[in-house]
Coordinates of C-alpha atoms in Angstrom, one line a residue:
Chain Q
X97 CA 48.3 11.7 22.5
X98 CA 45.0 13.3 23.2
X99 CA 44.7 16.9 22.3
X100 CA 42.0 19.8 23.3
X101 CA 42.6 23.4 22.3
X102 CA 40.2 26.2 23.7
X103 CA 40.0 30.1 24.2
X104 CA 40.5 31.4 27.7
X105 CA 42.3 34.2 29.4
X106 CA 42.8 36.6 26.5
X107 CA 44.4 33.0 25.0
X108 CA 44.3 29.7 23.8
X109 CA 45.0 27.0 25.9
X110 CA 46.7 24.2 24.9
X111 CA 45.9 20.6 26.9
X112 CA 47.9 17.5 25.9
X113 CA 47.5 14.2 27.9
X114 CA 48.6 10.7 27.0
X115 CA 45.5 8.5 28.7
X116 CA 42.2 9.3 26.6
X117 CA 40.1 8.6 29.8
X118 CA 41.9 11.8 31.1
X119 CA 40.8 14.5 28.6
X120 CA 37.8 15.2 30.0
X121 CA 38.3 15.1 33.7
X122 CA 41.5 17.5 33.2
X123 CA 40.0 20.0 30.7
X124 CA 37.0 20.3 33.5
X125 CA 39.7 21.1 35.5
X126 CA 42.0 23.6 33.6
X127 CA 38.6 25.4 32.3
X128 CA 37.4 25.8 36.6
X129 CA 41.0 26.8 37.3
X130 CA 41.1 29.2 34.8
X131 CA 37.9 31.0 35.6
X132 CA 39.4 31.4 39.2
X133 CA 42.5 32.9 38.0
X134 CA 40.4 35.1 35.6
X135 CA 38.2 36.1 38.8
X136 CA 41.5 36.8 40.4
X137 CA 43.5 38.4 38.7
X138 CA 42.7 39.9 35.2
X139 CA 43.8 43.7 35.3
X140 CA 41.0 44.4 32.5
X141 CA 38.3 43.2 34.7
X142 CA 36.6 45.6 37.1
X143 CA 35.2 43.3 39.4
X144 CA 38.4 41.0 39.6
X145 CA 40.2 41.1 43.0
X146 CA 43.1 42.8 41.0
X147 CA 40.7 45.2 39.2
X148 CA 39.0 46.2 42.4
X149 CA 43.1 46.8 43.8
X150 CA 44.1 49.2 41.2
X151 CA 40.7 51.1 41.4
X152 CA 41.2 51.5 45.0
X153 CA 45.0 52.9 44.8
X154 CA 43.9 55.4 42.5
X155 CA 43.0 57.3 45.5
X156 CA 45.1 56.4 48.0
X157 CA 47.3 53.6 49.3
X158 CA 45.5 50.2 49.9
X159 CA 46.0 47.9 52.4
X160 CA 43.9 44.5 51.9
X161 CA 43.6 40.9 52.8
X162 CA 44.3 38.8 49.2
X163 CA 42.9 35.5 48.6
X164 CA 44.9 32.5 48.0
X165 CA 45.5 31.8 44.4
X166 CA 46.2 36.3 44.3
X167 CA 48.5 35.5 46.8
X168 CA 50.4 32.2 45.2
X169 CA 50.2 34.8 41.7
X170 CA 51.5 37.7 43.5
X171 CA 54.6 35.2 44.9
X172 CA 55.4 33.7 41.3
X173 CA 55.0 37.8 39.9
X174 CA 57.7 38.4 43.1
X175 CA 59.6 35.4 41.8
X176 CA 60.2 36.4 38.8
X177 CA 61.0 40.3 39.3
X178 CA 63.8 38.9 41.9
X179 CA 65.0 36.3 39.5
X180 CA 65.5 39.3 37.0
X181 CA 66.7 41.9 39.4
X182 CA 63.6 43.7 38.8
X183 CA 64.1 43.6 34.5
X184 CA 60.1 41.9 34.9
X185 CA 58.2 43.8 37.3
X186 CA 54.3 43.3 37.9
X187 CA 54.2 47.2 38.8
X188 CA 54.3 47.9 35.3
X189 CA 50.6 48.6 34.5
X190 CA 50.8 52.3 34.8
X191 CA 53.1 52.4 31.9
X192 CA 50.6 49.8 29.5
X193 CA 48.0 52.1 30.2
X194 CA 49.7 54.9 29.1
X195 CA 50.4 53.7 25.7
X196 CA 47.1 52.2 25.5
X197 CA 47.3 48.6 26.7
X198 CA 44.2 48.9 28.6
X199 CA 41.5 46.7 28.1
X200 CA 41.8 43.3 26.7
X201 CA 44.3 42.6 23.8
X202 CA 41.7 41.9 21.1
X203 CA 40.1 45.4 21.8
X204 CA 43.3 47.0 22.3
X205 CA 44.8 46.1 18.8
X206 CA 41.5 46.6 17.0
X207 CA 42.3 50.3 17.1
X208 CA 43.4 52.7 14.4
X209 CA 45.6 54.4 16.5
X210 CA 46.6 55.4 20.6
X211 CA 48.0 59.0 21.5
X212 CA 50.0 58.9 24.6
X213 CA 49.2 61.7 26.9
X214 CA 52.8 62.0 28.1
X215 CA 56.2 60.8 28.0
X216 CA 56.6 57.0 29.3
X217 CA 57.7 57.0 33.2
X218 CA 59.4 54.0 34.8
X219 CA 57.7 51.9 36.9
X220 CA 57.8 52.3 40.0
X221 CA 59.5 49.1 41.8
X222 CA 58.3 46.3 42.4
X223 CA 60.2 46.9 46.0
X224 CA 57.8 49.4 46.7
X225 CA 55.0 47.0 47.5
X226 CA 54.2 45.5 50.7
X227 CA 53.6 41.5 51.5
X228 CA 53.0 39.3 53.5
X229 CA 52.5 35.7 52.2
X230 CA 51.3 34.3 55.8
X231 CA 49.0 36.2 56.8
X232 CA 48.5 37.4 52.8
X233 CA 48.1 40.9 53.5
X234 CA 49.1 43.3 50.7
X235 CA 50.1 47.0 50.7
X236 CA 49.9 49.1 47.5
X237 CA 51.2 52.5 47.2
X238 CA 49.0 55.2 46.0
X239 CA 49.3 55.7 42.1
X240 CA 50.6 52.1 41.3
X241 CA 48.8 49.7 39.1
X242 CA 49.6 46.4 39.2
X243 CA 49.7 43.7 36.6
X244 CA 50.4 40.1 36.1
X245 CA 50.0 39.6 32.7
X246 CA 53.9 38.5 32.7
X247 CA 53.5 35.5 35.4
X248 CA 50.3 34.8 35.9
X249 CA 49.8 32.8 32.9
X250 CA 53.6 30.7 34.0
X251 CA 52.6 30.4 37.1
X252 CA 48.9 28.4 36.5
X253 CA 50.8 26.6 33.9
X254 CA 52.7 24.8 36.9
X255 CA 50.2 24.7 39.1
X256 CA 48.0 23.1 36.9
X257 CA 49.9 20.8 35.6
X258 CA 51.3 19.4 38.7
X259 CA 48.1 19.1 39.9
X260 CA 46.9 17.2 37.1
X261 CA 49.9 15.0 37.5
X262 CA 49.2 14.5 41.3
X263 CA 45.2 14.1 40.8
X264 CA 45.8 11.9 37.4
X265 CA 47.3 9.0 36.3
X266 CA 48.9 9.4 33.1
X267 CA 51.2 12.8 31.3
X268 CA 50.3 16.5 30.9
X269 CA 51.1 18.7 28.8
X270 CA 49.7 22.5 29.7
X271 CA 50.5 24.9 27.3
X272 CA 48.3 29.0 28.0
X273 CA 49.5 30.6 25.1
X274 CA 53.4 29.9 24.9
X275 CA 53.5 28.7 28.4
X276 CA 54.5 24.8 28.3
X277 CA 54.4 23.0 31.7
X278 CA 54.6 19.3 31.5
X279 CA 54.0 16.7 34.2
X280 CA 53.4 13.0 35.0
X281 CA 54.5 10.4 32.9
X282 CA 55.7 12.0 29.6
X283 CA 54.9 9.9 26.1
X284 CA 57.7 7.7 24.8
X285 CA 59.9 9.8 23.3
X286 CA 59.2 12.8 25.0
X287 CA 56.5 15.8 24.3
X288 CA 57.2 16.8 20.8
X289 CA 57.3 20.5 20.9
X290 CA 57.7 23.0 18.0
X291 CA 59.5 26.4 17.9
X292 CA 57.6 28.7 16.1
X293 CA 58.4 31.4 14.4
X294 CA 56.7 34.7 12.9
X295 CA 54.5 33.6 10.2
X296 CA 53.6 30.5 11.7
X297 CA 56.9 28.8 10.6
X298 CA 58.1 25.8 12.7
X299 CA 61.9 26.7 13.0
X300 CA 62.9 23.8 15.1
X301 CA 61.2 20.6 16.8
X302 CA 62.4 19.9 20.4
X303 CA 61.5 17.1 22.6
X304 CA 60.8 17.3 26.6
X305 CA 60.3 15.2 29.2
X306 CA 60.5 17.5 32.3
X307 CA 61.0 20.6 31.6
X308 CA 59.2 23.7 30.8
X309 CA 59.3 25.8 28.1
X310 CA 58.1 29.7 27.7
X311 CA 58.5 31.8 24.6
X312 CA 58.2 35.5 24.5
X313 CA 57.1 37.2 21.1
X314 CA 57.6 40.9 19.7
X315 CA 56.0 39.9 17.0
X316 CA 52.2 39.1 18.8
X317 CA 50.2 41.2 20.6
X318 CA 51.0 44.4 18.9
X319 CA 49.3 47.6 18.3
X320 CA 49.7 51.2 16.8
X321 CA 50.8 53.9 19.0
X322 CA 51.3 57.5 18.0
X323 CA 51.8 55.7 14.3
X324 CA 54.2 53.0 15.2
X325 CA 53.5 49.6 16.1
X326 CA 54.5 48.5 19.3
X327 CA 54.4 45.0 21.2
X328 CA 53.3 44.3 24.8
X329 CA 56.9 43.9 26.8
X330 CA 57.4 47.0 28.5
X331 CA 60.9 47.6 30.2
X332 CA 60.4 48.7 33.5
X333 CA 63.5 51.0 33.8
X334 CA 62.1 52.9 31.0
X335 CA 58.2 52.5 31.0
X336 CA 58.4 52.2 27.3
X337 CA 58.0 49.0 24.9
X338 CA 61.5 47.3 24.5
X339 CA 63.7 47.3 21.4
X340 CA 62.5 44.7 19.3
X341 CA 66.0 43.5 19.2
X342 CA 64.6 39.6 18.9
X343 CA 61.3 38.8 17.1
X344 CA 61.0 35.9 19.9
X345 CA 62.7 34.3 22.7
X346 CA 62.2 30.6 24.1
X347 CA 63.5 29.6 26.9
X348 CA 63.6 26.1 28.9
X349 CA 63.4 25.4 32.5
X350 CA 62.7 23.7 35.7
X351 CA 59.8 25.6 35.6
X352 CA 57.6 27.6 33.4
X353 CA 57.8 30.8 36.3
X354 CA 61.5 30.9 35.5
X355 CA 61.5 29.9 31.8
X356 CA 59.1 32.8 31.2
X357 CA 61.1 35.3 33.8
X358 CA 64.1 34.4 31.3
X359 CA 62.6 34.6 27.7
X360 CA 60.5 38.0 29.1
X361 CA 63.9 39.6 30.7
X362 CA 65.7 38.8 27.3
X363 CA 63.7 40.5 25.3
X364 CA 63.2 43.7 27.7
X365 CA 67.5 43.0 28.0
X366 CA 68.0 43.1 23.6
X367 CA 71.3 42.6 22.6
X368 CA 72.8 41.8 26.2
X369 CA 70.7 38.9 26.6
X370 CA 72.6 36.0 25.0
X371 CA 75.3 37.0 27.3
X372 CA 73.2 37.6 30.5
X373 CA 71.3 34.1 29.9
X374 CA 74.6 32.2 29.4
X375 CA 76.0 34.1 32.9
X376 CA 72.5 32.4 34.1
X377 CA 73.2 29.1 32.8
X378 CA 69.7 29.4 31.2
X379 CA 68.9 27.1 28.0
X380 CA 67.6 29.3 25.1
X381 CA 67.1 29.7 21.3
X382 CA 66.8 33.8 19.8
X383 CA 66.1 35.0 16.7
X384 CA 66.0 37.9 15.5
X385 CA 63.5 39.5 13.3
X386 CA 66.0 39.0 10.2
X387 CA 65.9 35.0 11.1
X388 CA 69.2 34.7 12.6
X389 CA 69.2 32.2 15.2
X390 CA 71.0 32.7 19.0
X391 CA 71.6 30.0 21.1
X392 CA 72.7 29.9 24.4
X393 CA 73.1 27.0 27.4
X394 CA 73.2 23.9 25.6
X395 CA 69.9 24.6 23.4
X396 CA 70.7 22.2 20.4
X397 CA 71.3 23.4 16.9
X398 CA 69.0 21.5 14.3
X399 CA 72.0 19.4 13.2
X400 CA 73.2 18.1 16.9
X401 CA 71.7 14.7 17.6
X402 CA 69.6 14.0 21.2
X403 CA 72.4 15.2 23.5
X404 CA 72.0 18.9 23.6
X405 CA 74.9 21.5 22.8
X406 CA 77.3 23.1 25.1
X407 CA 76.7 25.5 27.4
X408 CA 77.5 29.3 26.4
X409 CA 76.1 31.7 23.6
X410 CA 76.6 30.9 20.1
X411 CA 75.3 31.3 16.7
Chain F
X300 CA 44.2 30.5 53.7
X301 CA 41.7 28.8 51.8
X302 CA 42.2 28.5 48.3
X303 CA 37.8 28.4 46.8
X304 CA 39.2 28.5 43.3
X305 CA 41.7 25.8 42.9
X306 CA 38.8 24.0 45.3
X307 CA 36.2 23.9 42.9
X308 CA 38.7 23.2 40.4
X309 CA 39.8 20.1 42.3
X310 CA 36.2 19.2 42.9
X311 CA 35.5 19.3 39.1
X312 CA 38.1 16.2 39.0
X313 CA 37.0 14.8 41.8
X314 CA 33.3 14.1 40.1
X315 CA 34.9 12.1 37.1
X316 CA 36.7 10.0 39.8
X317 CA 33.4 8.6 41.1
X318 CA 33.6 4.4 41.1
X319 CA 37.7 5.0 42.8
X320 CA 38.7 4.9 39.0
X321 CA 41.2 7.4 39.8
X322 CA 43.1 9.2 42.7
X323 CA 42.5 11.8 44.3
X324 CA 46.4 12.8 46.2
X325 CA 45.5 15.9 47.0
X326 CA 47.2 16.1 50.0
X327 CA 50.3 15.8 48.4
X328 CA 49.7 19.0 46.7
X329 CA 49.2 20.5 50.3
X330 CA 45.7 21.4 49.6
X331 CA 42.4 20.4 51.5
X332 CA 39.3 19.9 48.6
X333 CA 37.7 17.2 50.8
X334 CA 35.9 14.4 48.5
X335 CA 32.2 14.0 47.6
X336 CA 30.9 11.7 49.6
X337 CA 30.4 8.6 48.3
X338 CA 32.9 8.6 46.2
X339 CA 35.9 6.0 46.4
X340 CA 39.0 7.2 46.0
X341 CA 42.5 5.7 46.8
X342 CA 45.1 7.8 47.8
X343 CA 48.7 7.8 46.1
X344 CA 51.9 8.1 47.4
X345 CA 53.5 11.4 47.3
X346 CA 55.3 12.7 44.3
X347 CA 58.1 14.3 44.3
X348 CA 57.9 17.6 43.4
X349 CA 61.4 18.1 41.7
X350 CA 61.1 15.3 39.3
X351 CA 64.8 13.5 38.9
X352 CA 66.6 15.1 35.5
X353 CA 65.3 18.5 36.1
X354 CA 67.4 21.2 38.1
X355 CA 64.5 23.5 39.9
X356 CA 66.3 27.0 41.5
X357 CA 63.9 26.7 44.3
X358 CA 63.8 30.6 44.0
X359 CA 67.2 31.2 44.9
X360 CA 68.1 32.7 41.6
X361 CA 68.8 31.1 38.2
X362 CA 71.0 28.4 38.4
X363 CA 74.1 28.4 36.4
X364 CA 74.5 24.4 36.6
X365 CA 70.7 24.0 35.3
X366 CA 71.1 24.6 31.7
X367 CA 72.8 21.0 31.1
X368 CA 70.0 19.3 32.4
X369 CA 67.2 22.0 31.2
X370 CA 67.8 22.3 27.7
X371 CA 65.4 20.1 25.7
X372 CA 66.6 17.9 22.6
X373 CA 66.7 18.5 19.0
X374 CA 64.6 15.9 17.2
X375 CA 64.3 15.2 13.4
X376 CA 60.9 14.4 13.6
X377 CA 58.7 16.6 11.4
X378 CA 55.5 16.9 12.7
X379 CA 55.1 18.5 16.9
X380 CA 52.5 18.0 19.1
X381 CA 52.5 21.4 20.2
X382 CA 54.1 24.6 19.0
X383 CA 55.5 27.5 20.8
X384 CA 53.1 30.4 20.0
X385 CA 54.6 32.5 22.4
X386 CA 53.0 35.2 24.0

């Protein structure tokens, strides 16, 4: 395998390919990809077609014609708030703001401290926005700022790697910071992937062929507020940062969208989501900031051979 | 709607494939880069976009059948070839 890590997007990126030849061609391509998503969509960018959105709704509702990869963003941050019944909603940036999740995450948690000027509000529904994916015209309500910090990153994991796949001989692996999308022929064996944990302990290895895998951390992207540290999932119902009930969540499936609309809902859901990602039939390992391990739809413990576990939570 | 990012991205493969070394199926991915001229490229069948062994939702709602076929396999090797940072 033939590896290449690089920053990007507040992250690193992660490409795997299994053809040498390929390396070059496909990082050209993740690295141009990635600049358009950046130009689309980063909420801490004024001059991004998302930055430029919430500016204008400050003011007054905004009606606008969005571009195509906003638009395919916008339907994967949709996706996911319908998959969740709204638990992940991309109208959430009102409530970052307000306890300081601003600009950039490296400038963000270089701060001593951040004072919230009020009490958290919920956001305000993701419902409340206006789409069209056709004709890709948008409507915003006055007062909400939106943010894709939750999808975006899934969603050009996919798209990149099935591109790749399509465009390529060879396998992919994509991985933006947690995001795993694989495609095209996969290594003998299968992609090699390993859980990690706080620390930068590897808690399990797992191997892949198809699927996708996204893991969602309490434990990164942190910062002080009002002398407590808090992480970066914000439950919508509440407009505050979730329970740190689980230090992180990883969950598989058919694609990273969903995986990470699962492992993001169970950490906003705490202790109910074992039971609300078995209901789902979604394949996932917790564990909780003491080390105790949660699995649920056939994830494999580290003593079951290739075939995977049974479905349902369990310890 | 016409997709300029993803374009340029495609383009950026599109000039290592000069020679028809590789493919350029774009149109499988129901987009329209258009190739460089002069360049020779050979187009590939469609893939399938729900690869066989993987249970997609299609956007329906999560699946409760899909965990059987989703959930990856424990290994005993040591040493990954990627980690789950997380994010």
């Amino acid at each position: 395998m033939y590896s290449l890590t690089f920053p990007a997007i507040g992250t690193t990126v992660g490409l795997h390919v299994t053809e040498q030849l390929r390396l070059e061609p496909a990082a050209e391509y993740v690295r141009t990809y990635l600049r358009g998503l950046d130009d689309s969509v980063s909420r801490f960018r004024a001059d991004s077609e998302l930055g430029v959105i919430n500016r204008r709704a400050v003011s007054g509702p905004v009606t606008v014609d969005v571009s195509a990869l906003f638009a395919e963003v916008l339907g994967a941050a949709l996706e996911t708030a319908e998959l969740t019944d709204g638990l992940v909603d991309p109208t959430i940036g009102s409530a970052l703001i307000r306890s300081g999740y601003d600009v950039d995450m490296s400038a963000v948690a270089s701060r001593d401290d951040w004072t919230m000027p009020n009490r958290p509000v919920p956001a305000p529904g993701w419902k409340l926005l206006y789409f069209d994916p056709v004709t890709g015209v948008l409507g915003v309500p006055q007062g909400m700022v939106l943010d894709f910090g939750a999808s975006a990153k899934a969603y050009a994991a996919d798209s990149i790697a099935g591109t790749l796949a399509q465009t390529l001989p060879g396998g992919f692996l994509v991985d933006l910071g947690g995001d795993i999308a694989v495609a095209g022929s996969p290594p003998a064996g299968g992609w090699l992937v390993g859980v990690e944990q706080a620390g930068g302990t590897i808690g399990q290895v797992v191997t892949i062929h198809r699927q996708a895998l996204a893991t969602s951390s309490t434990r990164l992207r942190t910062w002080i507020r009002g002398g407590e540290r808090i992480h970066h999932i914000f439950d919508p119902r509440t407009g505050d940062t979730a329970v740190p009930v689980w230090a992180e969540v990883t969950c598989a499936g058919a694609t990273v969208v969903e995986a990470n609309a699962a492992s993001t809902a169970a950490v906003i859901l705490g202790e109910e989501a074992p039971g609300w990602l078995a209901f789902n039939g979604i394949s996932a390992r917790l564990r909780r900031p003491d080390g105790a391990v949660v699995r649920t739809g056939g994830w494999p413990s580290t003593h079951e051979a290739a075939t995977g576990g049974s479905a349902g939570a369990m310890m | 709607m016409m997709n300029n990012s993803r374009t340029r991205a495609l383009r950026s493969i599109q000039q290592w494939t000069v020679g028809g070394l590789l493919v350029a199926g774009l149109a499988t991915a129901g987009m329209s880069a258009g190739l460089v001229a002069g360049e020779q490229a050979t187009q590939q069948p469609a893939q399938q976009t729900v690869q066989q062994g993987v249970v997609s939702t299609g956007g329906q709602g999560f699946s409760r059948s899909a965990a059987p076929l989703n959930a990856p396999q424990h290994t005993q090797q040591a040493q990954p070839q990627v980690t789950t940072k997380g994010s």
